Each structure stands twice: as structure tokens, then as C-alpha cells.
CSV table of C-alpha atoms in Angstrom, one decimal:
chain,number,residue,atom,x,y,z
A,1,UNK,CA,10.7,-17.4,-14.4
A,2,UNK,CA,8.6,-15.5,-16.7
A,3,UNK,CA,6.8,-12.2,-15.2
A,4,UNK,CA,4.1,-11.0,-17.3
A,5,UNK,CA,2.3,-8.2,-14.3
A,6,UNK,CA,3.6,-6.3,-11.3
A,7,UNK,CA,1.3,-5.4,-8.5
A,8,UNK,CA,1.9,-2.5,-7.1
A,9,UNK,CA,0.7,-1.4,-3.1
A,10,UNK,CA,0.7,2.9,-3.5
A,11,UNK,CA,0.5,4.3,-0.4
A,12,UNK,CA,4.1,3.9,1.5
A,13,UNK,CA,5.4,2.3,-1.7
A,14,UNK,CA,5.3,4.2,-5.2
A,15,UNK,CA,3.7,7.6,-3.1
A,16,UNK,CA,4.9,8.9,0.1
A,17,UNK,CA,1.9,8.8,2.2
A,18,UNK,CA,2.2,6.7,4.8
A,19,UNK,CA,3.3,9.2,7.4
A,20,UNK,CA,0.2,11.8,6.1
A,21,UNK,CA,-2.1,8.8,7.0
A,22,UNK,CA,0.1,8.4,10.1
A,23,UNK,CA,-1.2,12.0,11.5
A,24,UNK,CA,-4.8,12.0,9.9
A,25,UNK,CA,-5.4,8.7,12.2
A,26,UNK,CA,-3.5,10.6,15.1
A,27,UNK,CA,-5.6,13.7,14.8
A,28,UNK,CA,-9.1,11.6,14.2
A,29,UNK,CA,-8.2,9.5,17.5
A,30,UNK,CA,-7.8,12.6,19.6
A,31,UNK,CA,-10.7,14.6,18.4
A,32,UNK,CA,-13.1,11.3,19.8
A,33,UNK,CA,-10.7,11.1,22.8
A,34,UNK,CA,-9.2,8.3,22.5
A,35,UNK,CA,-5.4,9.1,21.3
A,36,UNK,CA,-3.2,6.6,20.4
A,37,UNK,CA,0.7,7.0,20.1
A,38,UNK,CA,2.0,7.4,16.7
A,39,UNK,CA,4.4,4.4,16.6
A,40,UNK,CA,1.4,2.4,17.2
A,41,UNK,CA,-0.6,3.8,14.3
A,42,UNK,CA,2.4,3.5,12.1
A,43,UNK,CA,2.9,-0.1,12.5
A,44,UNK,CA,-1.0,-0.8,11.8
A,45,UNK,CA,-0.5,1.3,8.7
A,46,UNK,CA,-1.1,-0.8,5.4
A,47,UNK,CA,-4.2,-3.1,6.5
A,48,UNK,CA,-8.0,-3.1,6.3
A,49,UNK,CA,-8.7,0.0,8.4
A,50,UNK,CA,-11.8,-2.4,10.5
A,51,UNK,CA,-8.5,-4.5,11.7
A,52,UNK,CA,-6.5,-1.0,12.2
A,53,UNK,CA,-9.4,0.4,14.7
A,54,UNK,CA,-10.0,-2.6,16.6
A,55,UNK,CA,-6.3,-3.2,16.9
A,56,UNK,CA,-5.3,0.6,18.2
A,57,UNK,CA,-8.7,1.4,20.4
A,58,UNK,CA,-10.7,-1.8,20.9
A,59,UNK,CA,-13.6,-3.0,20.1
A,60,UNK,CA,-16.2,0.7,19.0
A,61,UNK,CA,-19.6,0.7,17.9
A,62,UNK,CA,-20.3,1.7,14.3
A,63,UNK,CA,-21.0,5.2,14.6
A,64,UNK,CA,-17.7,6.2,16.6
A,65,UNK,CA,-15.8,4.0,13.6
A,66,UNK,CA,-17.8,5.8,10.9
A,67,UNK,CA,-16.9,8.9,12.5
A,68,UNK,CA,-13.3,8.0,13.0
A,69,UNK,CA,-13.0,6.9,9.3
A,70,UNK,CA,-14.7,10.2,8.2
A,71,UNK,CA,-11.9,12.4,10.2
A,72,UNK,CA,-9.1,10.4,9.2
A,73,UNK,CA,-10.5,10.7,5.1
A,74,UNK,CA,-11.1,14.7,6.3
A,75,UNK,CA,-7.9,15.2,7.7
A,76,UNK,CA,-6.0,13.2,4.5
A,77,UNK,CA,-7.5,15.1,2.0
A,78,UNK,CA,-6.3,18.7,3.8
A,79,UNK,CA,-2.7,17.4,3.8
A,80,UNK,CA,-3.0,16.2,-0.3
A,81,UNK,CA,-0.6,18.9,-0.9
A,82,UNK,CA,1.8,17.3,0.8
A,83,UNK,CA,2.0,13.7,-1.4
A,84,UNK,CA,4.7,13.2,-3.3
A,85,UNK,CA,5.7,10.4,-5.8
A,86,UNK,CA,9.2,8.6,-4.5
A,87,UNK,CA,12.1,9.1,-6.6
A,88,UNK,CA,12.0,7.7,-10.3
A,89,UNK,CA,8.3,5.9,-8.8
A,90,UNK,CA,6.8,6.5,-12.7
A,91,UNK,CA,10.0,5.9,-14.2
A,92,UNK,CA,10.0,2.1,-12.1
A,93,UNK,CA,6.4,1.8,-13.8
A,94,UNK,CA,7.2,2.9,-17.1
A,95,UNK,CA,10.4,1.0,-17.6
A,96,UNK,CA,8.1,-2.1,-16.5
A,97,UNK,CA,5.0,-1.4,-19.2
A,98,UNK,CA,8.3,-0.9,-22.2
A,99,UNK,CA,9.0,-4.5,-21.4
A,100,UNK,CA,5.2,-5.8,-22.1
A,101,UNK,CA,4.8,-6.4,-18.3
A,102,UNK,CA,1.5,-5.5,-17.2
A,103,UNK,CA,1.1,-2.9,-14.3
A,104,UNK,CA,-1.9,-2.9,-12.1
A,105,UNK,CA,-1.9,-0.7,-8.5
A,106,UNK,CA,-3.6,-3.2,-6.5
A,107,UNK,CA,-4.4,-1.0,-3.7
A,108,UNK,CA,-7.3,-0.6,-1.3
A,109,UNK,CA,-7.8,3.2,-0.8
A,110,UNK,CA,-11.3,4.6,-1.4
A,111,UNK,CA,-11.8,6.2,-5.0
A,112,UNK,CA,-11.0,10.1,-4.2
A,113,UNK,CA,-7.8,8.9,-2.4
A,114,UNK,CA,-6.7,6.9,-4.9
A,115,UNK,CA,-7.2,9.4,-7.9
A,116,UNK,CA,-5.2,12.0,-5.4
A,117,UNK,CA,-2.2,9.2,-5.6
A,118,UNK,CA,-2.3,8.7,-9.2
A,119,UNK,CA,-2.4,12.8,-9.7
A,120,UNK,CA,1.0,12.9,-8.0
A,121,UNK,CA,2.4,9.9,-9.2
A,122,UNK,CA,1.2,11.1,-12.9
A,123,UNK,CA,2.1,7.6,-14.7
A,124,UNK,CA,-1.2,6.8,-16.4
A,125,UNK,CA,0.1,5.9,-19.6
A,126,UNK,CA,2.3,2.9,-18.1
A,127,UNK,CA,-0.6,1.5,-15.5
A,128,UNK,CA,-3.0,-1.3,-16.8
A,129,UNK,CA,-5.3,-1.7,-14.4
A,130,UNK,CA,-6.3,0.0,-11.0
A,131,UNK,CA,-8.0,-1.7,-7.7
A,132,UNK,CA,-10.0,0.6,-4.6
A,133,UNK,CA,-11.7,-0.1,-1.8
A,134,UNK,CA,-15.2,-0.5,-4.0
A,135,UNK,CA,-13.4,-4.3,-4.8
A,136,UNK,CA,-13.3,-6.1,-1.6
A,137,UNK,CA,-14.8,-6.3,1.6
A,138,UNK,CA,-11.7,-6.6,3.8
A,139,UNK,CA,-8.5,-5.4,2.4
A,140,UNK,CA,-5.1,-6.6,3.9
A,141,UNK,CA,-3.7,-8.6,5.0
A,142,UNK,CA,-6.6,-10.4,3.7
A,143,UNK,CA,-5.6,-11.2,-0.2
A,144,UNK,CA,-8.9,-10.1,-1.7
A,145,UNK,CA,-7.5,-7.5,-3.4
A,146,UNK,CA,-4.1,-9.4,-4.5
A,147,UNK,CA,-6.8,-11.5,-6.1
A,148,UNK,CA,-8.3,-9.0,-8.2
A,149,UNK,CA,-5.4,-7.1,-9.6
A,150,UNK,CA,-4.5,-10.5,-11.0
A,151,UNK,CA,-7.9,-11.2,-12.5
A,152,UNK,CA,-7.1,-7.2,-14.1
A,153,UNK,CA,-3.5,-7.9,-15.1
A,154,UNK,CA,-5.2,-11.8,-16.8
A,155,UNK,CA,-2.5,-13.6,-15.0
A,156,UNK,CA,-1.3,-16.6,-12.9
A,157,UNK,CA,-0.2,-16.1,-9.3
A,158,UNK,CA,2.9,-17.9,-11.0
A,159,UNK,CA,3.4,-15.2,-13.9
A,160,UNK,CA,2.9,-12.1,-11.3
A,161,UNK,CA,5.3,-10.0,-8.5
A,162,UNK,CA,3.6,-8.0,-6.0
A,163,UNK,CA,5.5,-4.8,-4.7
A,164,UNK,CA,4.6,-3.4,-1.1
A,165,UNK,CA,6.2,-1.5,1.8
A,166,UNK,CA,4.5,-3.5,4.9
A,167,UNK,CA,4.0,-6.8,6.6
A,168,UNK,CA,0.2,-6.9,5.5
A,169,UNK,CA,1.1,-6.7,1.9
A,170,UNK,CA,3.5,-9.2,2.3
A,171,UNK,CA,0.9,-11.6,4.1
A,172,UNK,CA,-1.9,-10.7,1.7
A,173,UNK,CA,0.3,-11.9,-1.1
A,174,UNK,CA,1.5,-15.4,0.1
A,175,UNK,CA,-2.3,-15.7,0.2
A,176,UNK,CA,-2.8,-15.0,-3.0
A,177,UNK,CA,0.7,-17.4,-4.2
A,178,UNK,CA,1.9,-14.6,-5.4
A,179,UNK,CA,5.8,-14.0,-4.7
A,180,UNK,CA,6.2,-10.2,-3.2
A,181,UNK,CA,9.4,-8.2,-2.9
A,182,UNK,CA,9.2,-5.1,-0.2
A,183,UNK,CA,10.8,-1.5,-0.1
A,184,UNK,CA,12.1,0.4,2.9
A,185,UNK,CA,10.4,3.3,1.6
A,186,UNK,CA,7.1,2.9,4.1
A,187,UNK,CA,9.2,3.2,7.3
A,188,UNK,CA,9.2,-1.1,7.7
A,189,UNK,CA,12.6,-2.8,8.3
A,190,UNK,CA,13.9,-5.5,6.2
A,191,UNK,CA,14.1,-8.4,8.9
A,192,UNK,CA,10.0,-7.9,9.2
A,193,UNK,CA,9.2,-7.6,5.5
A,194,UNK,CA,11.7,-10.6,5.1
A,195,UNK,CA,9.7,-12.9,7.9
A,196,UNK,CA,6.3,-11.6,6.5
A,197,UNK,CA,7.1,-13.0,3.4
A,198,UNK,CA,8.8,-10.9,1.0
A,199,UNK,CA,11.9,-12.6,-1.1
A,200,UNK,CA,13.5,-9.8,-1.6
A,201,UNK,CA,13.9,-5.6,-0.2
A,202,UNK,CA,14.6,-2.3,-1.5
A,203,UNK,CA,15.4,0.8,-0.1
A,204,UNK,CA,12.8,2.3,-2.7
A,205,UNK,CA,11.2,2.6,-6.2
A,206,UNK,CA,14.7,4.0,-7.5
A,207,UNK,CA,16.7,1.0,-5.8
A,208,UNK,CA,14.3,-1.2,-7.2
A,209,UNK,CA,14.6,0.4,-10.7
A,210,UNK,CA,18.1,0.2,-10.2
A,211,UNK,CA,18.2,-3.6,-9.5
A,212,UNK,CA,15.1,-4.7,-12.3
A,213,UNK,CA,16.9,-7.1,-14.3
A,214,UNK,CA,17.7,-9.1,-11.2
A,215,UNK,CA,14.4,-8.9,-9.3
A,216,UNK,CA,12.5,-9.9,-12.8
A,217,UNK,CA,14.9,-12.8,-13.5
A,218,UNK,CA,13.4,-14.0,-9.4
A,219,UNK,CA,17.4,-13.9,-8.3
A,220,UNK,CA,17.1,-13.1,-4.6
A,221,UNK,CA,18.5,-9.5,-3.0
A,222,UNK,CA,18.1,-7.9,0.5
């Protein structure tokens, strides 16, 4: 098996964000008056956020969504202090553009979110290409945007390994025929990342640096 790009999700994966996004939903919901447990929010985490609002409070009309979108992007931004990149997260990518492999962060957040991630994750020089939320329509678990950070890396579902931390990265990439592996590090266990699709799981970027011979070489690990 010959790998010649790695898709990266960010948020939950190479940045620790998932639990910021968490709380910015949690507040939005309870501001409009309709609060939803954070367990439930957590496990909706990681796909398109249309799928994320009907799923957690029904069916809304457009402006109580726009508004809800709005607060969660408000309350996100005020807590950017907060991101941080996992441990050895740019080392992971770096060690991956030495070898010649193409890195592309195939991720869905809007433009300002995603230039906050790349701030703290500060490993420009080893990322090829970039995806945002300008790409696709529907983000996952649809695999729109699996599909364009292989058009950006100019490779084969074949040549490619998607990284992500949650069941809807997992599903977007058997869509796309791309094979995934899945970390720990976005508060998902191992048996759901495992039945969602992934071949293999880490605890986290390091574990996964720590283990990059095997998981390039396609051997399984969990």
C-alpha cells in the first residue's frame, strides 16, 4: 500500500476544540430557550451543523437556526484563547510532509474558525492544501468534503488515509473510498469509531506519531 496524502479532520483531532464547541452550542441553545444536555451535543459534534440542529432541537425555521449558528460562531470565537494544538499535532504533520506525503486539513469549519485552528496548530509549512465550509453544501457525514481534499492533495481514494476523531468522519470517508483511522482524542470510544468505519484508533496525534510506520504500511492497530 502506497500513501501519497493524509486528510486530516481539525477540530477534536489535531486541535482540542471539540469540548469549546461543546459549550458554545450549550450556551446558544439556552439563550433561544431551548437547552439541550451536553452529552447530547457532544455526540452530534463533528457533522454538518443543519443535521446537528435538527437532530438536538427539531425541526426550526431559518431565522431561529441563523440565529443559533450566529451564537454558537459568537460564543467560539470568545473562548479562542482556550484552543490548543494536541501533543506533537505539528510534529504528526511535519513528520508526514518529510516523507513526500501530501497533507491537506479536510475540514468544514467556516474560514475565521479555521484560520484560529491553524494559528494554534502553527504547522503551515508542512500543510498542502486546506478545505472550509465555503467547499460544500453539507459537510459530514456527507463525503463532500472528503472529496475535495483529495481533488487538493491530486490523489486516488486508493493512495489517501483520512484521520478523524468521530463517527461522521468515519462515515464521510467510506463514502468517499477512502480508508480512515480514528483517535480518542475527540472524546469518541474505540468500539464506535471501529463500527463507523475506521481500521484502526489512537489515543491521539502523539500515539499516532508514535505508531506511523505501521499505520502508513495499512497494518491494522486498535
Amino acid at each position: 500500500m502506497t500513501i501519497s496524502a493524509v486528510l486530516f479532520d481539525v477540530d477534536g483531532t489535531l486541535v482540542d476544540s471539540n469540548f469549546l464547541h461543546v459549550d458554545a452550542w450549550s450556551r446558544a441553545f439556552a439563550e433561544l430557550g431551548a437547552p439541550v444536555d451536553s452529552w447530547r451535543i457532544h455526540r452530534s459534534i463533528g457533522q454538518d451543523s443543519a443535521r446537528l440542529l435538527e437532530s438536538l432541537v427539531g425541526d426550526r425555521d431559518e431565522e431561529w437556526t441563523s440565529r443559533a449558528k450566529d451564537l454558537h460562531s459568537r460564543y467560539y470565537r470568545e473562548q479562542a484563547g482556550r484552543l490548543r494544538a494536541f501533543d506533537r499535532a505539528a510534529d504528526l504533520l511535519s513528520e508526514l510532509s518529510s516523507r513526500g506525503i501530501r497533507v491537506v486539513l479536510a475540514t468544514s469549519a467556516p474560514e475565521d474558525e479555521l484560520k484560529l485552528l491553524m494559528d494554534v496548530l502553527d504547522a503551515g509549512d508542512a500543510i498542502h492544501a486546506t478545505t472550509d465550509a465555503d467547499d460544500v453544501a453539507t459537510a459530514k457525514p456527507e463525503p463532500g468534503i472528503v472529496e475535495v481534499a483529495l481533488e487538493r492533495a491530486d490523489a486516488a481514494p486508493s493512495d489517501a488515509l483520512f484521520i478523524g476523531d468521530s463517527v461522521w468522519d468515519m462515515m464521510a470517508a467510506a463514502r468517499a473510498h477512502v480508508r480512515a483511522a480514528g483517535v480518542l482524542s475527540g472524546g469518541v470510544g474505540p468500539s464506535e469509531l471501529l463500527e463507523a468505519g475506521a481500521v484502526s484508533v489512537f489515543d491521539d496525534p502523539a500515539d499516532l506519531l508514535g505508531r506511523i510506520d505501521g499505520v502508513l504500511s495499512g497494518r491494522r492497530s486498535a
